């Protein structure tokens, strides 16, 4: 099976702009989660989607949003970019049945976003 | 913050030696997982241990879980230079779907 893919791999944006990142999960995986990784804060959970519904949300401002499509592909959007949004954004998919928690996650290579 | 803590933050050993990393967390968990990350790339799942398990093995990896102390340890035996990476523990909670809370990680350096 193909792994989790993320596009683009690298992105440079200017403060105030918005950005959309894309994630294609492993075939058959319906749960997609997003994480932000920075040297200062480490790995932080952004949100999780399951069957096109946001099931969990981390402690991030409303500028961070996401969605999931019927084919389980997911996008996350960050509006009005700030310098502090510079980070590695990781997408992960899992074969998580409804009602179960914490299956192993398969991570994509990440999108490195730099905000100048 | 729910985030777990790991120690040591950094560990440097010689090839052939064992490496032990520790993780602590704050509230009752469904399971605890360990991941490896090479140089800012994606994470790779290593092992998952459920809250009702005390020890688990996978190849050269041994994970223990002590729910009374809310702690876990990862032991890598006979380390190789290729084991050089950052290692993270992650906790999963009941009724929180696929959400994982990650520790700050241990940076392991294995010198040939």
PDB file of C-alpha atoms in Angstrom:
ATOM      1  CA  UNK A   1       0.000   0.000   0.000  1.00  0.00           C
ATOM      2  CA  UNK A   2       1.152   3.513  -0.665  1.00  0.00           C
ATOM      3  CA  UNK A   3       1.973   5.500   2.450  1.00  0.00           C
ATOM      4  CA  UNK A   4       0.542   8.788   3.629  1.00  0.00           C
ATOM      5  CA  UNK A   5       1.375  11.571   1.208  1.00  0.00           C
ATOM      6  CA  UNK A   6       1.477  15.276   1.925  1.00  0.00           C
ATOM      7  CA  UNK A   7       1.713  18.161  -0.481  1.00  0.00           C
ATOM      8  CA  UNK A   8       3.496  20.426  -0.797  1.00  0.00           C
ATOM      9  CA  UNK A   9       6.615  19.320   1.056  1.00  0.00           C
ATOM     10  CA  UNK A  10       7.982  22.835   1.485  1.00  0.00           C
ATOM     11  CA  UNK A  11       6.255  26.167   1.506  1.00  0.00           C
ATOM     12  CA  UNK A  12       7.334  29.738   2.096  1.00  0.00           C
ATOM     13  CA  UNK A  13       4.657  32.309   2.817  1.00  0.00           C
ATOM     14  CA  UNK A  14       4.481  35.884   4.024  1.00  0.00           C
ATOM     15  CA  UNK A  15       2.759  37.084   7.192  1.00  0.00           C
ATOM     16  CA  UNK A  16      -0.917  37.731   6.611  1.00  0.00           C
ATOM     17  CA  UNK A  17      -1.261  35.240   3.786  1.00  0.00           C
ATOM     18  CA  UNK A  18      -3.176  31.996   4.001  1.00  0.00           C
ATOM     19  CA  UNK A  19      -2.067  28.483   3.173  1.00  0.00           C
ATOM     20  CA  UNK A  20      -3.698  25.142   2.390  1.00  0.00           C
ATOM     21  CA  UNK A  21      -1.941  21.853   3.025  1.00  0.00           C
ATOM     22  CA  UNK A  22      -3.090  18.542   1.643  1.00  0.00           C
ATOM     23  CA  UNK A  23      -2.930  14.993   2.966  1.00  0.00           C
ATOM     24  CA  UNK A  24      -3.824  11.701   1.312  1.00  0.00           C
ATOM     25  CA  UNK A  25      -4.174   8.874   3.829  1.00  0.00           C
ATOM     26  CA  UNK A  26      -3.411   5.213   3.347  1.00  0.00           C
ATOM     27  CA  UNK A  27      -6.155   3.499   1.370  1.00  0.00           C
ATOM     28  CA  UNK A  28      -8.864   2.250   3.739  1.00  0.00           C
ATOM     29  CA  UNK A  29      -7.958   4.599   6.586  1.00  0.00           C
ATOM     30  CA  UNK A  30     -10.831   6.858   7.549  1.00  0.00           C
ATOM     31  CA  UNK A  31      -9.198   8.711  10.428  1.00  0.00           C
ATOM     32  CA  UNK A  32      -6.869  11.586   9.573  1.00  0.00           C
ATOM     33  CA  UNK A  33      -5.117  13.690  12.211  1.00  0.00           C
ATOM     34  CA  UNK A  34      -2.958  16.774  11.902  1.00  0.00           C
ATOM     35  CA  UNK A  35      -0.078  17.785  14.158  1.00  0.00           C
ATOM     36  CA  UNK A  36       2.148  20.830  14.348  1.00  0.00           C
ATOM     37  CA  UNK A  37       5.791  20.326  15.302  1.00  0.00           C
ATOM     38  CA  UNK A  38       8.014  23.185  16.438  1.00  0.00           C
ATOM     39  CA  UNK A  39      11.313  23.183  18.366  1.00  0.00           C
ATOM     40  CA  UNK A  40       9.719  25.091  21.250  1.00  0.00           C
ATOM     41  CA  UNK A  41       6.342  23.385  21.640  1.00  0.00           C
ATOM     42  CA  UNK A  42       7.109  19.948  20.253  1.00  0.00           C
ATOM     43  CA  UNK A  43       4.368  17.900  18.635  1.00  0.00           C
ATOM     44  CA  UNK A  44       0.924  19.345  19.203  1.00  0.00           C
ATOM     45  CA  UNK A  45      -2.388  17.899  18.089  1.00  0.00           C
ATOM     46  CA  UNK A  46      -4.385  20.150  15.767  1.00  0.00           C
ATOM     47  CA  UNK A  47      -7.480  18.134  14.856  1.00  0.00           C
ATOM     48  CA  UNK A  48      -8.793  14.761  13.778  1.00  0.00           C
ATOM     49  CA  UNK A  49     -11.295  13.936  11.085  1.00  0.00           C
ATOM     50  CA  UNK A  50     -13.237  10.731  10.727  1.00  0.00           C
ATOM     51  CA  UNK A  51     -15.691  10.134   7.884  1.00  0.00           C
ATOM     52  CA  UNK A  52     -15.729  13.819   6.954  1.00  0.00           C
ATOM     53  CA  UNK A  53     -16.509  14.952  10.512  1.00  0.00           C
ATOM     54  CA  UNK A  54     -14.150  16.733  12.871  1.00  0.00           C
ATOM     55  CA  UNK A  55     -14.021  14.469  15.872  1.00  0.00           C
ATOM     56  CA  UNK A  56     -11.384  16.164  18.007  1.00  0.00           C
ATOM     57  CA  UNK A  57      -9.776  19.563  18.087  1.00  0.00           C
ATOM     58  CA  UNK A  58      -6.623  20.756  19.799  1.00  0.00           C
ATOM     59  CA  UNK A  59      -5.999  24.066  21.457  1.00  0.00           C
ATOM     60  CA  UNK A  60      -5.301  26.210  18.413  1.00  0.00           C
ATOM     61  CA  UNK A  61      -6.918  29.477  17.320  1.00  0.00           C
ATOM     62  CA  UNK A  62      -9.721  29.539  14.784  1.00  0.00           C
ATOM     63  CA  UNK A  63      -7.229  30.538  12.078  1.00  0.00           C
ATOM     64  CA  UNK A  64      -6.457  26.833  11.864  1.00  0.00           C
ATOM     65  CA  UNK A  65      -9.162  24.830  10.153  1.00  0.00           C
ATOM     66  CA  UNK A  66      -9.496  21.631   8.255  1.00  0.00           C
ATOM     67  CA  UNK A  67     -11.804  19.392   6.351  1.00  0.00           C
ATOM     68  CA  UNK A  68     -12.035  15.873   5.065  1.00  0.00           C
ATOM     69  CA  UNK A  69     -13.483  14.719   1.789  1.00  0.00           C
ATOM     70  CA  UNK A  70     -15.526  11.628   1.011  1.00  0.00           C
ATOM     71  CA  UNK A  71     -12.394   9.811  -0.222  1.00  0.00           C
ATOM     72  CA  UNK A  72     -10.773  10.497   3.216  1.00  0.00           C
ATOM     73  CA  UNK A  73      -8.291  12.989   1.794  1.00  0.00           C
ATOM     74  CA  UNK A  74      -7.885  15.937   4.110  1.00  0.00           C
ATOM     75  CA  UNK A  75      -6.826  19.545   3.899  1.00  0.00           C
ATOM     76  CA  UNK A  76      -5.866  22.004   6.565  1.00  0.00           C
ATOM     77  CA  UNK A  77      -5.942  25.735   6.152  1.00  0.00           C
ATOM     78  CA  UNK A  78      -4.193  28.443   8.101  1.00  0.00           C
ATOM     79  CA  UNK A  79      -5.399  31.967   7.523  1.00  0.00           C
ATOM     80  CA  UNK A  80      -3.662  35.239   8.387  1.00  0.00           C
ATOM     81  CA  UNK A  81      -0.306  33.587   8.857  1.00  0.00           C
ATOM     82  CA  UNK A  82       1.938  34.643  11.729  1.00  0.00           C
ATOM     83  CA  UNK A  83       5.675  34.117  12.138  1.00  0.00           C
ATOM     84  CA  UNK A  84       4.938  31.614  14.907  1.00  0.00           C
ATOM     85  CA  UNK A  85       3.089  29.370  12.470  1.00  0.00           C
ATOM     86  CA  UNK A  86       6.413  28.330  10.963  1.00  0.00           C
ATOM     87  CA  UNK A  87       6.552  24.626  11.684  1.00  0.00           C
ATOM     88  CA  UNK A  88       6.528  21.113  10.313  1.00  0.00           C
ATOM     89  CA  UNK A  89       2.900  20.093   9.783  1.00  0.00           C
ATOM     90  CA  UNK A  90       2.378  16.362   9.981  1.00  0.00           C
ATOM     91  CA  UNK A  91      -0.601  14.393   8.833  1.00  0.00           C
ATOM     92  CA  UNK A  92      -1.320  10.910  10.116  1.00  0.00           C
ATOM     93  CA  UNK A  93      -3.900   8.321   9.185  1.00  0.00           C
ATOM     94  CA  UNK A  94      -5.110   5.286  11.067  1.00  0.00           C
ATOM     95  CA  UNK A  95      -7.487   2.397  10.671  1.00  0.00           C
ATOM     96  CA  UNK A  96      -9.623   3.410  13.577  1.00  0.00           C
ATOM     97  CA  UNK A  97     -13.010   1.850  14.000  1.00  0.00           C
ATOM     98  CA  UNK A  98     -15.798   4.011  15.374  1.00  0.00           C
ATOM     99  CA  UNK A  99     -15.816   4.009  19.155  1.00  0.00           C
ATOM    100  CA  UNK A 100     -12.221   2.868  19.519  1.00  0.00           C
ATOM    101  CA  UNK A 101      -9.379   5.051  20.642  1.00  0.00           C
ATOM    102  CA  UNK A 102      -5.736   5.362  19.853  1.00  0.00           C
ATOM    103  CA  UNK A 103      -4.839   3.050  17.002  1.00  0.00           C
ATOM    104  CA  UNK A 104      -1.321   3.237  15.671  1.00  0.00           C
ATOM    105  CA  UNK A 105      -0.857   6.135  13.350  1.00  0.00           C
ATOM    106  CA  UNK A 106       0.925   6.271  10.016  1.00  0.00           C
ATOM    107  CA  UNK A 107       2.578   9.607   9.417  1.00  0.00           C
ATOM    108  CA  UNK A 108       3.333  11.410   6.201  1.00  0.00           C
ATOM    109  CA  UNK A 109       6.684  13.134   5.589  1.00  0.00           C
ATOM    110  CA  UNK A 110       5.253  16.507   6.603  1.00  0.00           C
ATOM    111  CA  UNK A 111       4.990  19.942   5.060  1.00  0.00           C
ATOM    112  CA  UNK A 112       7.600  22.406   6.251  1.00  0.00           C
ATOM    113  CA  UNK A 113       6.010  25.849   6.346  1.00  0.00           C
ATOM    114  CA  UNK A 114       8.157  28.928   6.713  1.00  0.00           C
ATOM    115  CA  UNK A 115       6.451  32.256   7.354  1.00  0.00           C
ATOM    116  CA  UNK A 116       8.517  35.370   6.674  1.00  0.00           C
TER     117      UNK A 116
ATOM    118  CA  UNK B   1      -0.896  20.821  29.751  1.00  0.00           C
ATOM    119  CA  UNK B   2      -1.606  17.160  29.067  1.00  0.00           C
ATOM    120  CA  UNK B   3       1.747  16.744  27.402  1.00  0.00           C
ATOM    121  CA  UNK B   4       3.885  13.952  28.808  1.00  0.00           C
ATOM    122  CA  UNK B   5       7.462  14.262  29.851  1.00  0.00           C
ATOM    123  CA  UNK B   6      10.390  12.257  28.612  1.00  0.00           C
ATOM    124  CA  UNK B   7      13.844  11.807  29.962  1.00  0.00           C
ATOM    125  CA  UNK B   8      16.580  12.066  29.207  1.00  0.00           C
ATOM    126  CA  UNK B   9      16.198  14.831  26.621  1.00  0.00           C
ATOM    127  CA  UNK B  10      19.345  13.591  24.932  1.00  0.00           C
ATOM    128  CA  UNK B  11      21.302  10.359  25.133  1.00  0.00           C
ATOM    129  CA  UNK B  12      24.623   9.497  23.522  1.00  0.00           C
ATOM    130  CA  UNK B  13      25.888   5.914  23.544  1.00  0.00           C
ATOM    131  CA  UNK B  14      28.244   3.603  21.649  1.00  0.00           C
ATOM    132  CA  UNK B  15      27.092   0.964  19.208  1.00  0.00           C
ATOM    133  CA  UNK B  16      26.262  -2.268  20.974  1.00  0.00           C
ATOM    134  CA  UNK B  17      25.133  -0.572  24.187  1.00  0.00           C
ATOM    135  CA  UNK B  18      21.551  -0.480  25.399  1.00  0.00           C
ATOM    136  CA  UNK B  19      19.488   2.708  25.388  1.00  0.00           C
ATOM    137  CA  UNK B  20      16.697   3.388  27.846  1.00  0.00           C
ATOM    138  CA  UNK B  21      14.198   6.221  27.530  1.00  0.00           C
ATOM    139  CA  UNK B  22      11.486   7.089  30.005  1.00  0.00           C
ATOM    140  CA  UNK B  23       8.098   8.699  29.629  1.00  0.00           C
ATOM    141  CA  UNK B  24       5.606   9.962  32.191  1.00  0.00           C
ATOM    142  CA  UNK B  25       2.044  11.073  31.686  1.00  0.00           C
ATOM    143  CA  UNK B  26      -0.664  12.687  33.763  1.00  0.00           C
ATOM    144  CA  UNK B  27      -4.051  11.024  33.390  1.00  0.00           C
ATOM    145  CA  UNK B  28      -5.414   7.529  32.779  1.00  0.00           C
ATOM    146  CA  UNK B  29      -4.742   6.268  29.304  1.00  0.00           C
ATOM    147  CA  UNK B  30      -6.174   3.797  26.814  1.00  0.00           C
ATOM    148  CA  UNK B  31      -2.748   2.970  25.433  1.00  0.00           C
ATOM    149  CA  UNK B  32       0.755   4.346  25.059  1.00  0.00           C
ATOM    150  CA  UNK B  33       2.761   4.311  21.846  1.00  0.00           C
ATOM    151  CA  UNK B  34       6.367   4.936  20.914  1.00  0.00           C
ATOM    152  CA  UNK B  35       7.449   6.595  17.684  1.00  0.00           C
ATOM    153  CA  UNK B  36      10.789   7.327  16.028  1.00  0.00           C
ATOM    154  CA  UNK B  37      11.597  10.382  13.943  1.00  0.00           C
ATOM    155  CA  UNK B  38      14.679  10.805  11.781  1.00  0.00           C
ATOM    156  CA  UNK B  39      15.922  14.355  11.185  1.00  0.00           C
ATOM    157  CA  UNK B  40      12.604  16.240  11.094  1.00  0.00           C
ATOM    158  CA  UNK B  41      10.865  13.745   8.861  1.00  0.00           C
ATOM    159  CA  UNK B  42       7.625  11.884   9.477  1.00  0.00           C
ATOM    160  CA  UNK B  43       7.212   9.691  12.531  1.00  0.00           C
ATOM    161  CA  UNK B  44       7.396   5.924  12.386  1.00  0.00           C
ATOM    162  CA  UNK B  45       5.305   3.833  14.761  1.00  0.00           C
ATOM    163  CA  UNK B  46       7.395   1.430  16.832  1.00  0.00           C
ATOM    164  CA  UNK B  47       5.167  -0.233  19.385  1.00  0.00           C
ATOM    165  CA  UNK B  48       1.824   0.134  21.168  1.00  0.00           C
ATOM    166  CA  UNK B  49       1.154  -1.055  24.708  1.00  0.00           C
ATOM    167  CA  UNK B  50      -2.351  -1.127  26.121  1.00  0.00           C
ATOM    168  CA  UNK B  51      -3.237   0.032  29.623  1.00  0.00           C
ATOM    169  CA  UNK B  52      -3.828  -3.556  30.763  1.00  0.00           C
ATOM    170  CA  UNK B  53      -0.399  -4.717  29.550  1.00  0.00           C
ATOM    171  CA  UNK B  54       2.809  -4.401  31.525  1.00  0.00           C
ATOM    172  CA  UNK B  55       5.490  -5.338  29.012  1.00  0.00           C
ATOM    173  CA  UNK B  56       5.797  -5.773  25.291  1.00  0.00           C
ATOM    174  CA  UNK B  57       8.612  -6.786  22.963  1.00  0.00           C
ATOM    175  CA  UNK B  58       9.273  -6.154  19.301  1.00  0.00           C
ATOM    176  CA  UNK B  59      12.643  -7.225  17.953  1.00  0.00           C
ATOM    177  CA  UNK B  60      15.288  -5.260  19.873  1.00  0.00           C
ATOM    178  CA  UNK B  61      12.643  -3.090  21.526  1.00  0.00           C
ATOM    179  CA  UNK B  62      11.198  -3.670  24.973  1.00  0.00           C
ATOM    180  CA  UNK B  63       8.491  -1.428  26.380  1.00  0.00           C
ATOM    181  CA  UNK B  64       7.167  -1.449  29.922  1.00  0.00           C
ATOM    182  CA  UNK B  65       4.155   0.328  31.316  1.00  0.00           C
ATOM    183  CA  UNK B  66       3.463   1.099  34.973  1.00  0.00           C
ATOM    184  CA  UNK B  67      -0.006   2.609  35.212  1.00  0.00           C
ATOM    185  CA  UNK B  68       0.290   3.120  38.976  1.00  0.00           C
ATOM    186  CA  UNK B  69       3.269   5.428  38.386  1.00  0.00           C
ATOM    187  CA  UNK B  70       1.905   6.708  35.072  1.00  0.00           C
ATOM    188  CA  UNK B  71       5.178   5.941  33.379  1.00  0.00           C
ATOM    189  CA  UNK B  72       6.647   3.893  30.562  1.00  0.00           C
ATOM    190  CA  UNK B  73      10.110   3.027  29.385  1.00  0.00           C
ATOM    191  CA  UNK B  74      11.542   2.057  26.021  1.00  0.00           C
ATOM    192  CA  UNK B  75      14.652  -0.102  25.935  1.00  0.00           C
ATOM    193  CA  UNK B  76      16.602  -0.557  22.725  1.00  0.00           C
ATOM    194  CA  UNK B  77      19.094  -3.382  23.061  1.00  0.00           C
ATOM    195  CA  UNK B  78      22.356  -3.699  21.145  1.00  0.00           C
ATOM    196  CA  UNK B  79      22.010  -0.246  19.601  1.00  0.00           C
ATOM    197  CA  UNK B  80      23.189   0.456  16.065  1.00  0.00           C
ATOM    198  CA  UNK B  81      24.205   3.719  14.402  1.00  0.00           C
ATOM    199  CA  UNK B  82      20.982   3.477  12.385  1.00  0.00           C
ATOM    200  CA  UNK B  83      19.004   3.833  15.642  1.00  0.00           C
ATOM    201  CA  UNK B  84      20.142   7.463  15.841  1.00  0.00           C
ATOM    202  CA  UNK B  85      16.880   9.433  15.884  1.00  0.00           C
ATOM    203  CA  UNK B  86      14.418  11.187  18.153  1.00  0.00           C
ATOM    204  CA  UNK B  87      12.051   8.945  20.090  1.00  0.00           C
ATOM    205  CA  UNK B  88       8.634  10.070  21.265  1.00  0.00           C
ATOM    206  CA  UNK B  89       6.059   8.539  23.520  1.00  0.00           C
ATOM    207  CA  UNK B  90       2.427   9.290  22.783  1.00  0.00           C
ATOM    208  CA  UNK B  91      -0.634   8.632  24.888  1.00  0.00           C
ATOM    209  CA  UNK B  92      -4.152   7.834  23.701  1.00  0.00           C
ATOM    210  CA  UNK B  93      -7.183   8.415  25.843  1.00  0.00           C
ATOM    211  CA  UNK B  94     -10.634   6.913  26.066  1.00  0.00           C
ATOM    212  CA  UNK B  95     -13.315   8.735  24.087  1.00  0.00           C
ATOM    213  CA  UNK B  96     -10.748  10.812  22.224  1.00  0.00           C
ATOM    214  CA  UNK B  97     -10.624   8.884  18.976  1.00  0.00           C
ATOM    215  CA  UNK B  98      -7.306   9.072  17.193  1.00  0.00           C
ATOM    216  CA  UNK B  99      -5.933  11.993  19.184  1.00  0.00           C
ATOM    217  CA  UNK B 100      -2.423  11.413  20.568  1.00  0.00           C
ATOM    218  CA  UNK B 101      -0.593  13.511  23.145  1.00  0.00           C
ATOM    219  CA  UNK B 102       3.144  13.436  22.521  1.00  0.00           C
ATOM    220  CA  UNK B 103       6.015  13.816  24.924  1.00  0.00           C
ATOM    221  CA  UNK B 104       8.902  16.162  24.184  1.00  0.00           C
ATOM    222  CA  UNK B 105      11.079  13.355  22.924  1.00  0.00           C
ATOM    223  CA  UNK B 106      14.498  11.899  23.566  1.00  0.00           C
ATOM    224  CA  UNK B 107      17.254  12.543  21.058  1.00  0.00           C
ATOM    225  CA  UNK B 108      19.358   9.397  20.776  1.00  0.00           C
ATOM    226  CA  UNK B 109      22.799   9.416  19.219  1.00  0.00           C
ATOM    227  CA  UNK B 110      24.518   6.066  18.654  1.00  0.00           C
ATOM    228  CA  UNK B 111      28.186   6.411  17.785  1.00  0.00           C
ATOM    229  CA  UNK B 112      29.880   3.741  15.670  1.00  0.00           C
TER     230      UNK B 112
END
